[in-house]
């Protein structure tokens, strides 16, 4: 008989609404069904709306997975959907395991009419027990998406996630012992000026700048600011659009490359920010794109 460990961390999937908005409150024993032929253990690790997630929560989750993974055939993690992409990327870049580690969540609390909570939990458990997956994935609304490639595309539709660009990490990072060196993440808009980009980077060890489409920088002071920042820290250019960036495609993208910015390629903003956080906490910065 296959043995699964279910780790709960909160989110809508554990949520109830007593009139002041949905809050995570249900423990795993109230949520996990018997799917037959699978032995279940439950670890209620913490109970937060995933908006409250911090690197400290990732540390706890990473430790819980690494300490238990040897004793089970797979792990299912119940997690809030809002920051699923960040947690998926953290685990995908740091866990080196042949076992399935399957994230899931839901858009509606388990007691809401038409809730997707039970379906998603069962889907995640079957995915983990199937023997077809190794490593970190999201199982949600019938889709199975790589852990570093998760993007939430709807705050209302039950089919809320997509694969961003098919990104699969080809290297692993040690989980940071301290993780205190943080990246800045900023969004480029037609209203942005140089200080909008440089101010958030102060006291940070790297910056992700989410631009547009295939990626690029405008013909104004921002590019000079980026060029200056790139001398002291990694500057990663990402896109809000699924499919990711290709900085060689347009002149505006080549402008970013000329400013020594790094092309995120198939990495979503969340994925690039997580990898940057892991990089800046594990090795000194060297920009080889100069
Ligand atoms: N705000 C919730 C969370 O991320 C949303 C959800 O779980 O669907 O925890």
JSON list of C-alpha atoms in Angstrom, two decimals, residues 14-233:
[
{"chain": "A", "resi": 14, "resn": "UNK", "atom": "CA", "xyz": [-8.65, 25.12, 4.82]},
{"chain": "A", "resi": 15, "resn": "UNK", "atom": "CA", "xyz": [-10.85, 28.18, 5.00]},
{"chain": "A", "resi": 16, "resn": "UNK", "atom": "CA", "xyz": [-14.09, 29.06, 6.73]},
{"chain": "A", "resi": 17, "resn": "UNK", "atom": "CA", "xyz": [-15.97, 32.34, 6.77]},
{"chain": "A", "resi": 18, "resn": "UNK", "atom": "CA", "xyz": [-17.66, 33.31, 10.01]},
{"chain": "A", "resi": 19, "resn": "UNK", "atom": "CA", "xyz": [-18.69, 36.66, 8.53]},
{"chain": "A", "resi": 20, "resn": "UNK", "atom": "CA", "xyz": [-15.40, 38.55, 8.58]},
{"chain": "A", "resi": 21, "resn": "UNK", "atom": "CA", "xyz": [-13.93, 37.09, 5.40]},
{"chain": "A", "resi": 22, "resn": "UNK", "atom": "CA", "xyz": [-12.41, 33.68, 4.67]},
{"chain": "A", "resi": 23, "resn": "UNK", "atom": "CA", "xyz": [-9.69, 32.61, 7.09]},
{"chain": "A", "resi": 24, "resn": "UNK", "atom": "CA", "xyz": [-7.81, 29.30, 7.17]},
{"chain": "A", "resi": 25, "resn": "UNK", "atom": "CA", "xyz": [-9.04, 27.30, 10.16]},
{"chain": "A", "resi": 26, "resn": "UNK", "atom": "CA", "xyz": [-9.57, 23.63, 9.28]},
{"chain": "A", "resi": 27, "resn": "UNK", "atom": "CA", "xyz": [-6.99, 21.02, 10.16]},
{"chain": "A", "resi": 28, "resn": "UNK", "atom": "CA", "xyz": [-6.10, 18.17, 7.83]},
{"chain": "A", "resi": 29, "resn": "UNK", "atom": "CA", "xyz": [-8.32, 15.59, 9.58]},
{"chain": "A", "resi": 30, "resn": "UNK", "atom": "CA", "xyz": [-11.39, 17.65, 8.52]},
{"chain": "A", "resi": 31, "resn": "UNK", "atom": "CA", "xyz": [-10.27, 17.79, 4.89]},
{"chain": "A", "resi": 32, "resn": "UNK", "atom": "CA", "xyz": [-8.52, 14.61, 3.83]},
{"chain": "A", "resi": 33, "resn": "UNK", "atom": "CA", "xyz": [-10.74, 11.85, 2.36]},
{"chain": "A", "resi": 34, "resn": "UNK", "atom": "CA", "xyz": [-10.04, 8.14, 2.31]},
{"chain": "A", "resi": 35, "resn": "UNK", "atom": "CA", "xyz": [-9.21, 7.40, -1.33]},
{"chain": "A", "resi": 36, "resn": "UNK", "atom": "CA", "xyz": [-8.77, 3.67, -0.76]},
{"chain": "A", "resi": 37, "resn": "UNK", "atom": "CA", "xyz": [-5.56, 1.69, -1.10]},
{"chain": "A", "resi": 38, "resn": "UNK", "atom": "CA", "xyz": [-3.46, 4.62, 0.17]},
{"chain": "A", "resi": 39, "resn": "UNK", "atom": "CA", "xyz": [-2.20, 5.09, 3.73]},
{"chain": "A", "resi": 40, "resn": "UNK", "atom": "CA", "xyz": [-2.39, 8.68, 4.94]},
{"chain": "A", "resi": 41, "resn": "UNK", "atom": "CA", "xyz": [-0.49, 10.64, 7.58]},
{"chain": "A", "resi": 42, "resn": "UNK", "atom": "CA", "xyz": [-1.27, 14.30, 8.21]},
{"chain": "A", "resi": 43, "resn": "UNK", "atom": "CA", "xyz": [1.05, 17.07, 9.36]},
{"chain": "A", "resi": 44, "resn": "UNK", "atom": "CA", "xyz": [-0.63, 20.39, 10.17]},
{"chain": "A", "resi": 45, "resn": "UNK", "atom": "CA", "xyz": [2.44, 22.60, 9.75]},
{"chain": "A", "resi": 46, "resn": "UNK", "atom": "CA", "xyz": [0.93, 26.10, 9.94]},
{"chain": "A", "resi": 47, "resn": "UNK", "atom": "CA", "xyz": [-2.34, 27.75, 9.04]},
{"chain": "A", "resi": 48, "resn": "UNK", "atom": "CA", "xyz": [-2.02, 31.03, 7.16]},
{"chain": "A", "resi": 49, "resn": "UNK", "atom": "CA", "xyz": [-3.60, 32.84, 4.26]},
{"chain": "A", "resi": 50, "resn": "UNK", "atom": "CA", "xyz": [-0.74, 32.46, 1.79]},
{"chain": "A", "resi": 51, "resn": "UNK", "atom": "CA", "xyz": [-0.63, 36.26, 1.45]},
{"chain": "A", "resi": 52, "resn": "UNK", "atom": "CA", "xyz": [1.17, 36.08, 4.81]},
{"chain": "A", "resi": 53, "resn": "UNK", "atom": "CA", "xyz": [3.89, 33.73, 3.55]},
{"chain": "A", "resi": 54, "resn": "UNK", "atom": "CA", "xyz": [7.54, 34.67, 4.20]},
{"chain": "A", "resi": 55, "resn": "UNK", "atom": "CA", "xyz": [10.87, 32.87, 3.68]},
{"chain": "A", "resi": 56, "resn": "UNK", "atom": "CA", "xyz": [10.51, 31.62, 7.27]},
{"chain": "A", "resi": 57, "resn": "UNK", "atom": "CA", "xyz": [7.44, 29.59, 6.18]},
{"chain": "A", "resi": 58, "resn": "UNK", "atom": "CA", "xyz": [9.42, 28.15, 3.25]},
{"chain": "A", "resi": 59, "resn": "UNK", "atom": "CA", "xyz": [12.15, 27.13, 5.69]},
{"chain": "A", "resi": 60, "resn": "UNK", "atom": "CA", "xyz": [9.59, 25.22, 7.80]},
{"chain": "A", "resi": 61, "resn": "UNK", "atom": "CA", "xyz": [8.01, 23.60, 4.75]},
{"chain": "A", "resi": 62, "resn": "UNK", "atom": "CA", "xyz": [11.36, 22.65, 3.22]},
{"chain": "A", "resi": 63, "resn": "UNK", "atom": "CA", "xyz": [12.44, 21.08, 6.53]},
{"chain": "A", "resi": 64, "resn": "UNK", "atom": "CA", "xyz": [9.13, 19.21, 6.91]},
{"chain": "A", "resi": 65, "resn": "UNK", "atom": "CA", "xyz": [9.46, 17.75, 3.42]},
{"chain": "A", "resi": 66, "resn": "UNK", "atom": "CA", "xyz": [13.14, 16.81, 3.66]},
{"chain": "A", "resi": 67, "resn": "UNK", "atom": "CA", "xyz": [12.72, 15.27, 7.13]},
{"chain": "A", "resi": 68, "resn": "UNK", "atom": "CA", "xyz": [9.78, 13.08, 6.04]},
{"chain": "A", "resi": 69, "resn": "UNK", "atom": "CA", "xyz": [10.15, 12.34, 2.36]},
{"chain": "A", "resi": 70, "resn": "UNK", "atom": "CA", "xyz": [12.16, 9.15, 2.87]},
{"chain": "A", "resi": 71, "resn": "UNK", "atom": "CA", "xyz": [9.34, 7.55, 4.88]},
{"chain": "A", "resi": 72, "resn": "UNK", "atom": "CA", "xyz": [6.59, 8.12, 2.28]},
{"chain": "A", "resi": 73, "resn": "UNK", "atom": "CA", "xyz": [5.86, 7.36, -1.37]},
{"chain": "A", "resi": 74, "resn": "UNK", "atom": "CA", "xyz": [4.79, 10.96, -1.91]},
{"chain": "A", "resi": 75, "resn": "UNK", "atom": "CA", "xyz": [3.87, 14.22, -0.24]},
{"chain": "A", "resi": 76, "resn": "UNK", "atom": "CA", "xyz": [0.81, 16.41, -0.85]},
{"chain": "A", "resi": 77, "resn": "UNK", "atom": "CA", "xyz": [0.92, 20.01, 0.34]},
{"chain": "A", "resi": 78, "resn": "UNK", "atom": "CA", "xyz": [-2.28, 22.03, 0.81]},
{"chain": "A", "resi": 79, "resn": "UNK", "atom": "CA", "xyz": [-1.43, 25.70, 0.22]},
{"chain": "A", "resi": 80, "resn": "UNK", "atom": "CA", "xyz": [-3.16, 29.01, -0.52]},
{"chain": "A", "resi": 81, "resn": "UNK", "atom": "CA", "xyz": [-3.38, 29.77, -4.21]},
{"chain": "A", "resi": 82, "resn": "UNK", "atom": "CA", "xyz": [-2.16, 33.38, -4.12]},
{"chain": "A", "resi": 83, "resn": "UNK", "atom": "CA", "xyz": [1.52, 32.66, -3.54]},
{"chain": "A", "resi": 84, "resn": "UNK", "atom": "CA", "xyz": [1.50, 29.07, -4.83]},
{"chain": "A", "resi": 85, "resn": "UNK", "atom": "CA", "xyz": [3.87, 30.12, -7.65]},
{"chain": "A", "resi": 86, "resn": "UNK", "atom": "CA", "xyz": [6.52, 31.32, -5.18]},
{"chain": "A", "resi": 87, "resn": "UNK", "atom": "CA", "xyz": [6.33, 28.28, -2.91]},
{"chain": "A", "resi": 88, "resn": "UNK", "atom": "CA", "xyz": [6.32, 25.92, -5.92]},
{"chain": "A", "resi": 89, "resn": "UNK", "atom": "CA", "xyz": [9.46, 27.58, -7.26]},
{"chain": "A", "resi": 90, "resn": "UNK", "atom": "CA", "xyz": [11.23, 27.50, -3.88]},
{"chain": "A", "resi": 91, "resn": "UNK", "atom": "CA", "xyz": [10.61, 23.76, -3.52]},
{"chain": "A", "resi": 92, "resn": "UNK", "atom": "CA", "xyz": [11.39, 23.00, -7.18]},
{"chain": "A", "resi": 93, "resn": "UNK", "atom": "CA", "xyz": [14.78, 24.76, -6.95]},
{"chain": "A", "resi": 94, "resn": "UNK", "atom": "CA", "xyz": [15.79, 23.30, -3.58]},
{"chain": "A", "resi": 95, "resn": "UNK", "atom": "CA", "xyz": [14.39, 19.76, -3.27]},
{"chain": "A", "resi": 96, "resn": "UNK", "atom": "CA", "xyz": [16.40, 17.01, -4.87]},
{"chain": "A", "resi": 97, "resn": "UNK", "atom": "CA", "xyz": [14.05, 14.03, -4.66]},
{"chain": "A", "resi": 98, "resn": "UNK", "atom": "CA", "xyz": [12.70, 11.22, -6.80]},
{"chain": "A", "resi": 99, "resn": "UNK", "atom": "CA", "xyz": [9.44, 11.25, -4.84]},
{"chain": "A", "resi": 100, "resn": "UNK", "atom": "CA", "xyz": [6.39, 13.26, -5.92]},
{"chain": "A", "resi": 101, "resn": "UNK", "atom": "CA", "xyz": [5.83, 16.47, -3.94]},
{"chain": "A", "resi": 102, "resn": "UNK", "atom": "CA", "xyz": [2.41, 17.71, -5.06]},
{"chain": "A", "resi": 103, "resn": "UNK", "atom": "CA", "xyz": [0.98, 21.10, -4.18]},
{"chain": "A", "resi": 104, "resn": "UNK", "atom": "CA", "xyz": [-2.72, 21.82, -4.32]},
{"chain": "A", "resi": 105, "resn": "UNK", "atom": "CA", "xyz": [-5.27, 24.32, -3.06]},
{"chain": "A", "resi": 106, "resn": "UNK", "atom": "CA", "xyz": [-8.74, 25.51, -3.93]},
{"chain": "A", "resi": 107, "resn": "UNK", "atom": "CA", "xyz": [-10.62, 28.60, -5.04]},
{"chain": "A", "resi": 108, "resn": "UNK", "atom": "CA", "xyz": [-13.57, 27.97, -2.71]},
{"chain": "A", "resi": 109, "resn": "UNK", "atom": "CA", "xyz": [-13.60, 26.80, 0.93]},
{"chain": "A", "resi": 110, "resn": "UNK", "atom": "CA", "xyz": [-14.58, 23.18, 1.42]},
{"chain": "A", "resi": 111, "resn": "UNK", "atom": "CA", "xyz": [-18.04, 24.03, 2.81]},
{"chain": "A", "resi": 112, "resn": "UNK", "atom": "CA", "xyz": [-18.96, 26.44, -0.03]},
{"chain": "A", "resi": 113, "resn": "UNK", "atom": "CA", "xyz": [-21.49, 25.37, -2.65]},
{"chain": "A", "resi": 114, "resn": "UNK", "atom": "CA", "xyz": [-19.70, 23.90, -5.66]},
{"chain": "A", "resi": 115, "resn": "UNK", "atom": "CA", "xyz": [-16.37, 23.87, -3.79]},
{"chain": "A", "resi": 116, "resn": "UNK", "atom": "CA", "xyz": [-13.33, 22.57, -5.66]},
{"chain": "A", "resi": 117, "resn": "UNK", "atom": "CA", "xyz": [-11.55, 21.66, -2.40]},
{"chain": "A", "resi": 118, "resn": "UNK", "atom": "CA", "xyz": [-12.36, 17.92, -2.28]},
{"chain": "A", "resi": 119, "resn": "UNK", "atom": "CA", "xyz": [-11.83, 17.40, -6.02]},
{"chain": "A", "resi": 120, "resn": "UNK", "atom": "CA", "xyz": [-8.44, 19.06, -5.91]},
{"chain": "A", "resi": 121, "resn": "UNK", "atom": "CA", "xyz": [-7.32, 17.19, -2.79]},
{"chain": "A", "resi": 122, "resn": "UNK", "atom": "CA", "xyz": [-8.32, 13.86, -4.33]},
{"chain": "A", "resi": 123, "resn": "UNK", "atom": "CA", "xyz": [-6.68, 14.79, -7.64]},
{"chain": "A", "resi": 124, "resn": "UNK", "atom": "CA", "xyz": [-3.45, 15.74, -5.83]},
{"chain": "A", "resi": 125, "resn": "UNK", "atom": "CA", "xyz": [-3.50, 12.49, -3.83]},
{"chain": "A", "resi": 126, "resn": "UNK", "atom": "CA", "xyz": [-4.05, 10.37, -6.95]},
{"chain": "A", "resi": 127, "resn": "UNK", "atom": "CA", "xyz": [-1.30, 12.30, -8.73]},
{"chain": "A", "resi": 128, "resn": "UNK", "atom": "CA", "xyz": [1.09, 11.67, -5.82]},
{"chain": "A", "resi": 129, "resn": "UNK", "atom": "CA", "xyz": [0.16, 7.96, -5.63]},
{"chain": "A", "resi": 130, "resn": "UNK", "atom": "CA", "xyz": [0.25, 7.37, -9.39]},
{"chain": "A", "resi": 131, "resn": "UNK", "atom": "CA", "xyz": [3.97, 6.69, -9.64]},
{"chain": "A", "resi": 132, "resn": "UNK", "atom": "CA", "xyz": [4.11, 8.96, -12.72]},
{"chain": "A", "resi": 133, "resn": "UNK", "atom": "CA", "xyz": [5.67, 12.06, -11.12]},
{"chain": "A", "resi": 134, "resn": "UNK", "atom": "CA", "xyz": [9.02, 12.77, -9.50]},
{"chain": "A", "resi": 135, "resn": "UNK", "atom": "CA", "xyz": [9.72, 16.15, -7.93]},
{"chain": "A", "resi": 136, "resn": "UNK", "atom": "CA", "xyz": [7.55, 19.22, -7.38]},
{"chain": "A", "resi": 137, "resn": "UNK", "atom": "CA", "xyz": [4.24, 19.85, -9.17]},
{"chain": "A", "resi": 138, "resn": "UNK", "atom": "CA", "xyz": [0.95, 21.64, -8.72]},
{"chain": "A", "resi": 139, "resn": "UNK", "atom": "CA", "xyz": [-2.12, 19.43, -9.24]},
{"chain": "A", "resi": 140, "resn": "UNK", "atom": "CA", "xyz": [-5.14, 21.70, -9.64]},
{"chain": "A", "resi": 141, "resn": "UNK", "atom": "CA", "xyz": [-8.40, 21.56, -11.58]},
{"chain": "A", "resi": 142, "resn": "UNK", "atom": "CA", "xyz": [-7.23, 18.58, -13.62]},
{"chain": "A", "resi": 143, "resn": "UNK", "atom": "CA", "xyz": [-3.91, 20.16, -14.60]},
{"chain": "A", "resi": 144, "resn": "UNK", "atom": "CA", "xyz": [-0.46, 19.08, -13.46]},
{"chain": "A", "resi": 145, "resn": "UNK", "atom": "CA", "xyz": [2.04, 21.95, -13.69]},
{"chain": "A", "resi": 146, "resn": "UNK", "atom": "CA", "xyz": [5.79, 21.96, -12.95]},
{"chain": "A", "resi": 147, "resn": "UNK", "atom": "CA", "xyz": [6.64, 23.54, -9.58]},
{"chain": "A", "resi": 148, "resn": "UNK", "atom": "CA", "xyz": [8.79, 26.36, -11.00]},
{"chain": "A", "resi": 149, "resn": "UNK", "atom": "CA", "xyz": [6.35, 27.08, -13.85]},
{"chain": "A", "resi": 150, "resn": "UNK", "atom": "CA", "xyz": [3.16, 27.84, -11.91]},
{"chain": "A", "resi": 151, "resn": "UNK", "atom": "CA", "xyz": [1.19, 30.97, -12.76]},
{"chain": "A", "resi": 152, "resn": "UNK", "atom": "CA", "xyz": [-2.16, 31.95, -11.24]},
{"chain": "A", "resi": 153, "resn": "UNK", "atom": "CA", "xyz": [-4.22, 33.49, -14.03]},
{"chain": "A", "resi": 154, "resn": "UNK", "atom": "CA", "xyz": [-7.62, 33.95, -12.39]},
{"chain": "A", "resi": 155, "resn": "UNK", "atom": "CA", "xyz": [-8.91, 35.03, -9.01]},
{"chain": "A", "resi": 156, "resn": "UNK", "atom": "CA", "xyz": [-12.42, 33.75, -9.78]},
{"chain": "A", "resi": 157, "resn": "UNK", "atom": "CA", "xyz": [-12.24, 30.75, -12.13]},
{"chain": "A", "resi": 158, "resn": "UNK", "atom": "CA", "xyz": [-11.77, 27.33, -10.54]},
{"chain": "A", "resi": 159, "resn": "UNK", "atom": "CA", "xyz": [-9.38, 26.49, -13.41]},
{"chain": "A", "resi": 160, "resn": "UNK", "atom": "CA", "xyz": [-7.07, 29.19, -12.02]},
{"chain": "A", "resi": 161, "resn": "UNK", "atom": "CA", "xyz": [-3.56, 28.03, -12.97]},
{"chain": "A", "resi": 162, "resn": "UNK", "atom": "CA", "xyz": [-1.53, 27.59, -16.12]},
{"chain": "A", "resi": 163, "resn": "UNK", "atom": "CA", "xyz": [1.95, 26.51, -17.05]},
{"chain": "A", "resi": 164, "resn": "UNK", "atom": "CA", "xyz": [3.90, 29.77, -17.68]},
{"chain": "A", "resi": 165, "resn": "UNK", "atom": "CA", "xyz": [6.38, 28.66, -20.32]},
{"chain": "A", "resi": 166, "resn": "UNK", "atom": "CA", "xyz": [7.28, 25.03, -19.63]},
{"chain": "A", "resi": 167, "resn": "UNK", "atom": "CA", "xyz": [10.28, 26.02, -17.49]},
{"chain": "A", "resi": 168, "resn": "UNK", "atom": "CA", "xyz": [12.05, 23.15, -15.69]},
{"chain": "A", "resi": 169, "resn": "UNK", "atom": "CA", "xyz": [15.01, 24.03, -13.41]},
{"chain": "A", "resi": 170, "resn": "UNK", "atom": "CA", "xyz": [18.24, 22.41, -14.53]},
{"chain": "A", "resi": 171, "resn": "UNK", "atom": "CA", "xyz": [20.06, 23.14, -11.28]},
{"chain": "A", "resi": 172, "resn": "UNK", "atom": "CA", "xyz": [19.35, 22.95, -7.58]},
{"chain": "A", "resi": 173, "resn": "UNK", "atom": "CA", "xyz": [20.30, 25.37, -4.81]},
{"chain": "A", "resi": 174, "resn": "UNK", "atom": "CA", "xyz": [20.98, 24.65, -1.18]},
{"chain": "A", "resi": 175, "resn": "UNK", "atom": "CA", "xyz": [18.14, 26.03, 0.91]},
{"chain": "A", "resi": 176, "resn": "UNK", "atom": "CA", "xyz": [19.56, 29.29, 2.34]},
{"chain": "A", "resi": 177, "resn": "UNK", "atom": "CA", "xyz": [20.49, 29.01, 6.00]},
{"chain": "A", "resi": 178, "resn": "UNK", "atom": "CA", "xyz": [19.72, 32.66, 6.59]},
{"chain": "A", "resi": 179, "resn": "UNK", "atom": "CA", "xyz": [18.15, 33.90, 3.35]},
{"chain": "A", "resi": 180, "resn": "UNK", "atom": "CA", "xyz": [18.54, 37.46, 4.59]},
{"chain": "A", "resi": 181, "resn": "UNK", "atom": "CA", "xyz": [19.77, 38.93, 1.28]},
{"chain": "A", "resi": 182, "resn": "UNK", "atom": "CA", "xyz": [16.57, 39.86, -0.53]},
{"chain": "A", "resi": 183, "resn": "UNK", "atom": "CA", "xyz": [15.71, 40.75, -4.13]},
{"chain": "A", "resi": 184, "resn": "UNK", "atom": "CA", "xyz": [13.63, 43.78, -5.09]},
{"chain": "A", "resi": 185, "resn": "UNK", "atom": "CA", "xyz": [10.80, 43.15, -7.56]},
{"chain": "A", "resi": 186, "resn": "UNK", "atom": "CA", "xyz": [9.45, 46.11, -9.51]},
{"chain": "A", "resi": 187, "resn": "UNK", "atom": "CA", "xyz": [7.07, 46.56, -12.38]},
{"chain": "A", "resi": 188, "resn": "UNK", "atom": "CA", "xyz": [7.80, 48.81, -15.36]},
{"chain": "A", "resi": 189, "resn": "UNK", "atom": "CA", "xyz": [4.88, 51.02, -16.44]},
{"chain": "A", "resi": 190, "resn": "UNK", "atom": "CA", "xyz": [4.61, 54.02, -18.76]},
{"chain": "A", "resi": 191, "resn": "UNK", "atom": "CA", "xyz": [4.62, 56.13, -15.57]},
{"chain": "A", "resi": 192, "resn": "UNK", "atom": "CA", "xyz": [7.94, 54.76, -14.25]},
{"chain": "A", "resi": 193, "resn": "UNK", "atom": "CA", "xyz": [11.01, 56.94, -13.89]},
{"chain": "A", "resi": 194, "resn": "UNK", "atom": "CA", "xyz": [14.59, 56.11, -12.86]},
{"chain": "A", "resi": 195, "resn": "UNK", "atom": "CA", "xyz": [14.06, 56.53, -9.11]},
{"chain": "A", "resi": 196, "resn": "UNK", "atom": "CA", "xyz": [11.03, 54.19, -9.24]},
{"chain": "A", "resi": 197, "resn": "UNK", "atom": "CA", "xyz": [13.49, 51.48, -10.25]},
{"chain": "A", "resi": 198, "resn": "UNK", "atom": "CA", "xyz": [16.56, 52.46, -8.24]},
{"chain": "A", "resi": 199, "resn": "UNK", "atom": "CA", "xyz": [14.87, 53.26, -4.89]},
{"chain": "A", "resi": 200, "resn": "UNK", "atom": "CA", "xyz": [13.45, 49.74, -4.31]},
{"chain": "A", "resi": 201, "resn": "UNK", "atom": "CA", "xyz": [16.89, 48.28, -5.09]},
{"chain": "A", "resi": 202, "resn": "UNK", "atom": "CA", "xyz": [18.54, 50.14, -2.19]},
{"chain": "A", "resi": 203, "resn": "UNK", "atom": "CA", "xyz": [19.68, 47.69, 0.48]},
{"chain": "A", "resi": 204, "resn": "UNK", "atom": "CA", "xyz": [18.71, 44.78, -1.78]},
{"chain": "A", "resi": 205, "resn": "UNK", "atom": "CA", "xyz": [21.05, 42.26, -3.35]},
{"chain": "A", "resi": 206, "resn": "UNK", "atom": "CA", "xyz": [19.40, 41.99, -6.76]},
{"chain": "A", "resi": 207, "resn": "UNK", "atom": "CA", "xyz": [16.41, 43.22, -8.71]},
{"chain": "A", "resi": 208, "resn": "UNK", "atom": "CA", "xyz": [13.76, 41.68, -10.94]},
{"chain": "A", "resi": 209, "resn": "UNK", "atom": "CA", "xyz": [12.12, 44.16, -13.27]},
{"chain": "A", "resi": 210, "resn": "UNK", "atom": "CA", "xyz": [8.87, 42.98, -14.83]},
{"chain": "A", "resi": 211, "resn": "UNK", "atom": "CA", "xyz": [8.62, 44.74, -18.19]},
{"chain": "A", "resi": 212, "resn": "UNK", "atom": "CA", "xyz": [6.27, 44.04, -21.11]},
{"chain": "A", "resi": 213, "resn": "UNK", "atom": "CA", "xyz": [5.72, 41.26, -23.67]},
{"chain": "A", "resi": 214, "resn": "UNK", "atom": "CA", "xyz": [9.01, 39.78, -24.92]},
{"chain": "A", "resi": 215, "resn": "UNK", "atom": "CA", "xyz": [10.83, 42.19, -22.59]},
{"chain": "A", "resi": 216, "resn": "UNK", "atom": "CA", "xyz": [12.60, 45.50, -23.03]},
{"chain": "A", "resi": 217, "resn": "UNK", "atom": "CA", "xyz": [13.55, 48.82, -21.52]},
{"chain": "A", "resi": 218, "resn": "UNK", "atom": "CA", "xyz": [12.34, 52.30, -22.54]},
{"chain": "A", "resi": 219, "resn": "UNK", "atom": "CA", "xyz": [14.47, 54.94, -24.21]},
{"chain": "A", "resi": 220, "resn": "UNK", "atom": "CA", "xyz": [14.80, 57.14, -21.15]},
{"chain": "A", "resi": 221, "resn": "UNK", "atom": "CA", "xyz": [16.72, 57.43, -17.88]},
{"chain": "A", "resi": 222, "resn": "UNK", "atom": "CA", "xyz": [15.54, 54.01, -16.71]},
{"chain": "A", "resi": 223, "resn": "UNK", "atom": "CA", "xyz": [17.99, 52.22, -18.97]},
{"chain": "A", "resi": 224, "resn": "UNK", "atom": "CA", "xyz": [20.91, 54.23, -17.53]},
{"chain": "A", "resi": 225, "resn": "UNK", "atom": "CA", "xyz": [19.68, 53.40, -14.00]},
{"chain": "A", "resi": 226, "resn": "UNK", "atom": "CA", "xyz": [19.54, 49.69, -14.89]},
{"chain": "A", "resi": 227, "resn": "UNK", "atom": "CA", "xyz": [23.00, 49.85, -16.38]},
{"chain": "A", "resi": 228, "resn": "UNK", "atom": "CA", "xyz": [24.30, 51.38, -13.14]},
{"chain": "A", "resi": 229, "resn": "UNK", "atom": "CA", "xyz": [22.53, 48.82, -10.94]},
{"chain": "A", "resi": 230, "resn": "UNK", "atom": "CA", "xyz": [23.79, 45.92, -13.07]},
{"chain": "A", "resi": 231, "resn": "UNK", "atom": "CA", "xyz": [27.36, 46.81, -12.10]},
{"chain": "A", "resi": 232, "resn": "UNK", "atom": "CA", "xyz": [26.62, 46.01, -8.48]},
{"chain": "A", "resi": 233, "resn": "UNK", "atom": "CA", "xyz": [23.82, 43.42, -8.50]}
]
